[in-house]
PDB file of C-alpha atoms in Angstrom:
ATOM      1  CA  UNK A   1      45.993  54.846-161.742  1.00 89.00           C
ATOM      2  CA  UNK A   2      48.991  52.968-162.125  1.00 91.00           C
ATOM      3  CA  UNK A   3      50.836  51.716-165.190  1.00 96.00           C
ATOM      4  CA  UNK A   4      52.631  48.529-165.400  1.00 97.00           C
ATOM      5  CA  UNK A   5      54.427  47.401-168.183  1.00 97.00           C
ATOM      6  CA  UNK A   6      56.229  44.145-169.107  1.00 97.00           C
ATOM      7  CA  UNK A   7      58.907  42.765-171.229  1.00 96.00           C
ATOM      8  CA  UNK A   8      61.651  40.168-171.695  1.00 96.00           C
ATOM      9  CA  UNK A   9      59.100  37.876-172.453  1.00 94.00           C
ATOM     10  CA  UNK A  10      60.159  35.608-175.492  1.00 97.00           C
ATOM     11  CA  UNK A  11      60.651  31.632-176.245  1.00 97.00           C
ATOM     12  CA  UNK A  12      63.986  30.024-174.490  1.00 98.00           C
ATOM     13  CA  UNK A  13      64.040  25.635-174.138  1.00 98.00           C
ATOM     14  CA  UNK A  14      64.202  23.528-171.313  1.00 98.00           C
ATOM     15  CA  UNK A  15      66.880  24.300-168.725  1.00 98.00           C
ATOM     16  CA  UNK A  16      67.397  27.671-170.632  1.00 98.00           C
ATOM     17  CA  UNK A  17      66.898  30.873-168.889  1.00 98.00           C
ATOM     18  CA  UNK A  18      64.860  34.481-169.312  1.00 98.00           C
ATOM     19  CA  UNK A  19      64.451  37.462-167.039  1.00 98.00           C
ATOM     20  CA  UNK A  20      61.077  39.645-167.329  1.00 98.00           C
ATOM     21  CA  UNK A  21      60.869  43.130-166.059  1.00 98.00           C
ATOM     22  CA  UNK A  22      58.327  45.363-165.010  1.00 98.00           C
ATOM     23  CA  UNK A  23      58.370  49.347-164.744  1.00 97.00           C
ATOM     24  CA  UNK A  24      55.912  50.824-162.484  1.00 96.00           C
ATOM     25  CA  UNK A  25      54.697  54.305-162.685  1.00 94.00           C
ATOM     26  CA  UNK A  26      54.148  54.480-159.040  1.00 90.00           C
ATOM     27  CA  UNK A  27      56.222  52.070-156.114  1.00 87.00           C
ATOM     28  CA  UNK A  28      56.044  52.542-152.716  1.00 84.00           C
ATOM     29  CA  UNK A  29      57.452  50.580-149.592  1.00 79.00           C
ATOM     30  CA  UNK A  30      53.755  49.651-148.803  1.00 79.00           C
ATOM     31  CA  UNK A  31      52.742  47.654-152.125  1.00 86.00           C
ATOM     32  CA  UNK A  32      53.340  44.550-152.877  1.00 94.00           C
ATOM     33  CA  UNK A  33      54.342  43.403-156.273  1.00 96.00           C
ATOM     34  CA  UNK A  34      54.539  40.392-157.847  1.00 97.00           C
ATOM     35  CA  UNK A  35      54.449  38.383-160.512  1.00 98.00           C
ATOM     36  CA  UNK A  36      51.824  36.000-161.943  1.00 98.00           C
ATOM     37  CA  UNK A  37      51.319  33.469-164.597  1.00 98.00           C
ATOM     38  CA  UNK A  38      48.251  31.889-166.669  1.00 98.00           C
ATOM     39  CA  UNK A  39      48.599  29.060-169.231  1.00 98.00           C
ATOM     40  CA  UNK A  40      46.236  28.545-171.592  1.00 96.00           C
ATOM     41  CA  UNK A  41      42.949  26.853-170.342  1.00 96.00           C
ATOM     42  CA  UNK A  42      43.820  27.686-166.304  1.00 97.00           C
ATOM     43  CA  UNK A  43      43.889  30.035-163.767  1.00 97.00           C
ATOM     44  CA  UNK A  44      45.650  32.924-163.190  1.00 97.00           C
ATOM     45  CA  UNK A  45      48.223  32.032-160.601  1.00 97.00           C
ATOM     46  CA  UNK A  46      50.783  33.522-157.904  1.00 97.00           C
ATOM     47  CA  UNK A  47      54.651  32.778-159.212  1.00 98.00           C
ATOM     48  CA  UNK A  48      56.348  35.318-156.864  1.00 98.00           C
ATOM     49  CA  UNK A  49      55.458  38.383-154.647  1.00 97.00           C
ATOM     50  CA  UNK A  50      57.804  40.730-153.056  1.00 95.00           C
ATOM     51  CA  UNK A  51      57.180  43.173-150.200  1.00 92.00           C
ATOM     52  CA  UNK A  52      57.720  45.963-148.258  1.00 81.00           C
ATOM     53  CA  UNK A  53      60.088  47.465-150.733  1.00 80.00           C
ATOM     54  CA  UNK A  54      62.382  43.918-151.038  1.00 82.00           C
ATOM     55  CA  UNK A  55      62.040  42.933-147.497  1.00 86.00           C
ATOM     56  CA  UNK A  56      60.526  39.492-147.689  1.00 91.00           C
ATOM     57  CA  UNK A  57      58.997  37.436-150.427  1.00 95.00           C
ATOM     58  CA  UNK A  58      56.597  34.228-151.263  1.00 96.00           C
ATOM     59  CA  UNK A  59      57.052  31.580-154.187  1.00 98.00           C
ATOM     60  CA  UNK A  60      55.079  29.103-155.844  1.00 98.00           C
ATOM     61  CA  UNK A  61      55.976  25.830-154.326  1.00 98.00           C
ATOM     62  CA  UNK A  62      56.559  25.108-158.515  1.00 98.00           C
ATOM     63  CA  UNK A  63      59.039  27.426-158.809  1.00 98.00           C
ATOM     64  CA  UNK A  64      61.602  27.458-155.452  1.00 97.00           C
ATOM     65  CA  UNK A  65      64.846  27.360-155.897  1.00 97.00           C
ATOM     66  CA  UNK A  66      64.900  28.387-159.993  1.00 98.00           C
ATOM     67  CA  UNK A  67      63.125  32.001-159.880  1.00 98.00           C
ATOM     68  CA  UNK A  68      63.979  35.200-158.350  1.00 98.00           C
ATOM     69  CA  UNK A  69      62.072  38.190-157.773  1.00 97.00           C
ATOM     70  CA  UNK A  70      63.638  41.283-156.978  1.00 96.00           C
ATOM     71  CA  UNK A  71      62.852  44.806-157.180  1.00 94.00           C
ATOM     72  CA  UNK A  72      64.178  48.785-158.034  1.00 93.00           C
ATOM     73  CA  UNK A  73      62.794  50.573-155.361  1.00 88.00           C
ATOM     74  CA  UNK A  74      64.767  53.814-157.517  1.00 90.00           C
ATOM     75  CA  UNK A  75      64.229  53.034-160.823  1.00 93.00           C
ATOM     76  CA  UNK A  76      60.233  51.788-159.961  1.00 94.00           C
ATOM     77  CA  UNK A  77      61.593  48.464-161.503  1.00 96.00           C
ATOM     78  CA  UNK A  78      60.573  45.085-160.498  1.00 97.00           C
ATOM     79  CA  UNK A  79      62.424  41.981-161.858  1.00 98.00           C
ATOM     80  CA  UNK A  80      61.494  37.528-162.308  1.00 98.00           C
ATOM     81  CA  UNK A  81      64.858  35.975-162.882  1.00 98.00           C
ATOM     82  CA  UNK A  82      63.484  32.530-164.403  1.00 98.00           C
ATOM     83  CA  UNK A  83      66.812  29.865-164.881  1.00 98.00           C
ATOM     84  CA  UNK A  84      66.268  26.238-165.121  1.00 98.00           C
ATOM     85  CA  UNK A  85      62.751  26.562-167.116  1.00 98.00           C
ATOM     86  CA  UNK A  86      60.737  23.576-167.974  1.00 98.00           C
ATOM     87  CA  UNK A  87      57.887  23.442-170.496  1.00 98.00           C
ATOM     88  CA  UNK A  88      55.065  23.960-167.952  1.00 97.00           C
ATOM     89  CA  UNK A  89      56.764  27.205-167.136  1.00 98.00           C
ATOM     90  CA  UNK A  90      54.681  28.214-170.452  1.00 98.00           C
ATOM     91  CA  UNK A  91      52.458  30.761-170.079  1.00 98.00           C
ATOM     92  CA  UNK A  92      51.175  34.767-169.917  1.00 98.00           C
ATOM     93  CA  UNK A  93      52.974  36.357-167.245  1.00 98.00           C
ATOM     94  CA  UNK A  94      51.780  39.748-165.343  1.00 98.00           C
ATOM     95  CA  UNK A  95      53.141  41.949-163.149  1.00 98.00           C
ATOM     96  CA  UNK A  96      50.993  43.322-160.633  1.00 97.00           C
ATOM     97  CA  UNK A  97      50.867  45.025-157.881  1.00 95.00           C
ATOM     98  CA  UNK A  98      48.939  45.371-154.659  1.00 93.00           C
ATOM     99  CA  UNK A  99      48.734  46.549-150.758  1.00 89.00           C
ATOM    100  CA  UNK A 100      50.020  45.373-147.959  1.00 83.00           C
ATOM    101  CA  UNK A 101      51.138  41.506-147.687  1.00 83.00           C
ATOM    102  CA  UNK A 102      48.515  40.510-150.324  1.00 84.00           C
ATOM    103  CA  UNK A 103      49.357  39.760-153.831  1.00 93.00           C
ATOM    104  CA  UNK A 104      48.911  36.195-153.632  1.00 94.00           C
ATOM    105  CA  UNK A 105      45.412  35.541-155.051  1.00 94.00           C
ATOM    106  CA  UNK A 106      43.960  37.814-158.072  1.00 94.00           C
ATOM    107  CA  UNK A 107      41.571  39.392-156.196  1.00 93.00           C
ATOM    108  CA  UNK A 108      43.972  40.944-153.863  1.00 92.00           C
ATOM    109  CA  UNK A 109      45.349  42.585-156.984  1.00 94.00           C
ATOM    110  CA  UNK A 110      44.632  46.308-157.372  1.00 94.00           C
ATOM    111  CA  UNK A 111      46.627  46.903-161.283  1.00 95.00           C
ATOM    112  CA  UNK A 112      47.668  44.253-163.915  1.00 97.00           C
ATOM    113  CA  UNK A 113      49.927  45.016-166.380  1.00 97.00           C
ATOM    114  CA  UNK A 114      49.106  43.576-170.362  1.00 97.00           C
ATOM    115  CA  UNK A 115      51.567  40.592-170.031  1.00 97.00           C
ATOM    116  CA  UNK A 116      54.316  38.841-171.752  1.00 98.00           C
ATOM    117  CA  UNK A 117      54.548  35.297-173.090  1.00 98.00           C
ATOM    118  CA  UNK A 118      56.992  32.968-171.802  1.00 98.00           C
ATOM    119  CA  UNK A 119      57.082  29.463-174.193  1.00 98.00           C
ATOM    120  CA  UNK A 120      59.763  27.022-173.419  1.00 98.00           C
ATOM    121  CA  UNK A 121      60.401  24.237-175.715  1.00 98.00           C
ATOM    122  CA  UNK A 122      60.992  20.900-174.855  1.00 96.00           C
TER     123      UNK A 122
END
């Protein structure tokens, strides 16, 4: 079983910035983690997956060029550097991590962490 846990969730307005974090209990090369987002009344969706340990990594068309995932491989640590947030960026975010070069659909998803809200202001 592994643990994830989040934080650096909070409230920040438009154009402001936040970073969440995640610790893992267990990371290896071979997961993927990532991070993904639900706002109230939607779906659970893919914001940014990293892999093989920091090698490569996917984002949401909705968030290029103003997030940045990056990961701890020694401190089991992975990281969503959020700048330039907009309103819609409102939502439940999760860390979670998978196998492989999943970790873009829910499914594909073998642990979830609890989540953190993110709420940006106009």
């Amino acid at each position: 079983q592994v643990h994830l846990v989040e934080s650096g969730g909070g409230s920040a307005q438009a154009g402001g910035s936040l970073r969440l974090s995640c610790a893992a209990s267990y990371m290896y090369n071979t997961n993927c983690m990532a991070w993904f987002r639900q706002a109230l009344g939607k779906e659970r969706e893919a914001v940014a997956v990293i892999y093989s340990g920091g090698m490569s990594s996917y984002y949401a068309d909705f968030v290029k060029g103003r997030f940045t995932i990056s990961q701890d491989n020694g401190k089991n640590m992975v990281y969503l550097q959020m700048n330039s947030l907009k309103p819609e960026d409102t939502a439940m975010y999760y860390c979670a991590q998978g196998w492989g070069n999943s970790c873009r659909n829910p499914p594909e998803v073998n642990y979830w962490g609890q989540g953190t809200q993110v709420t940006v202001s106009p």
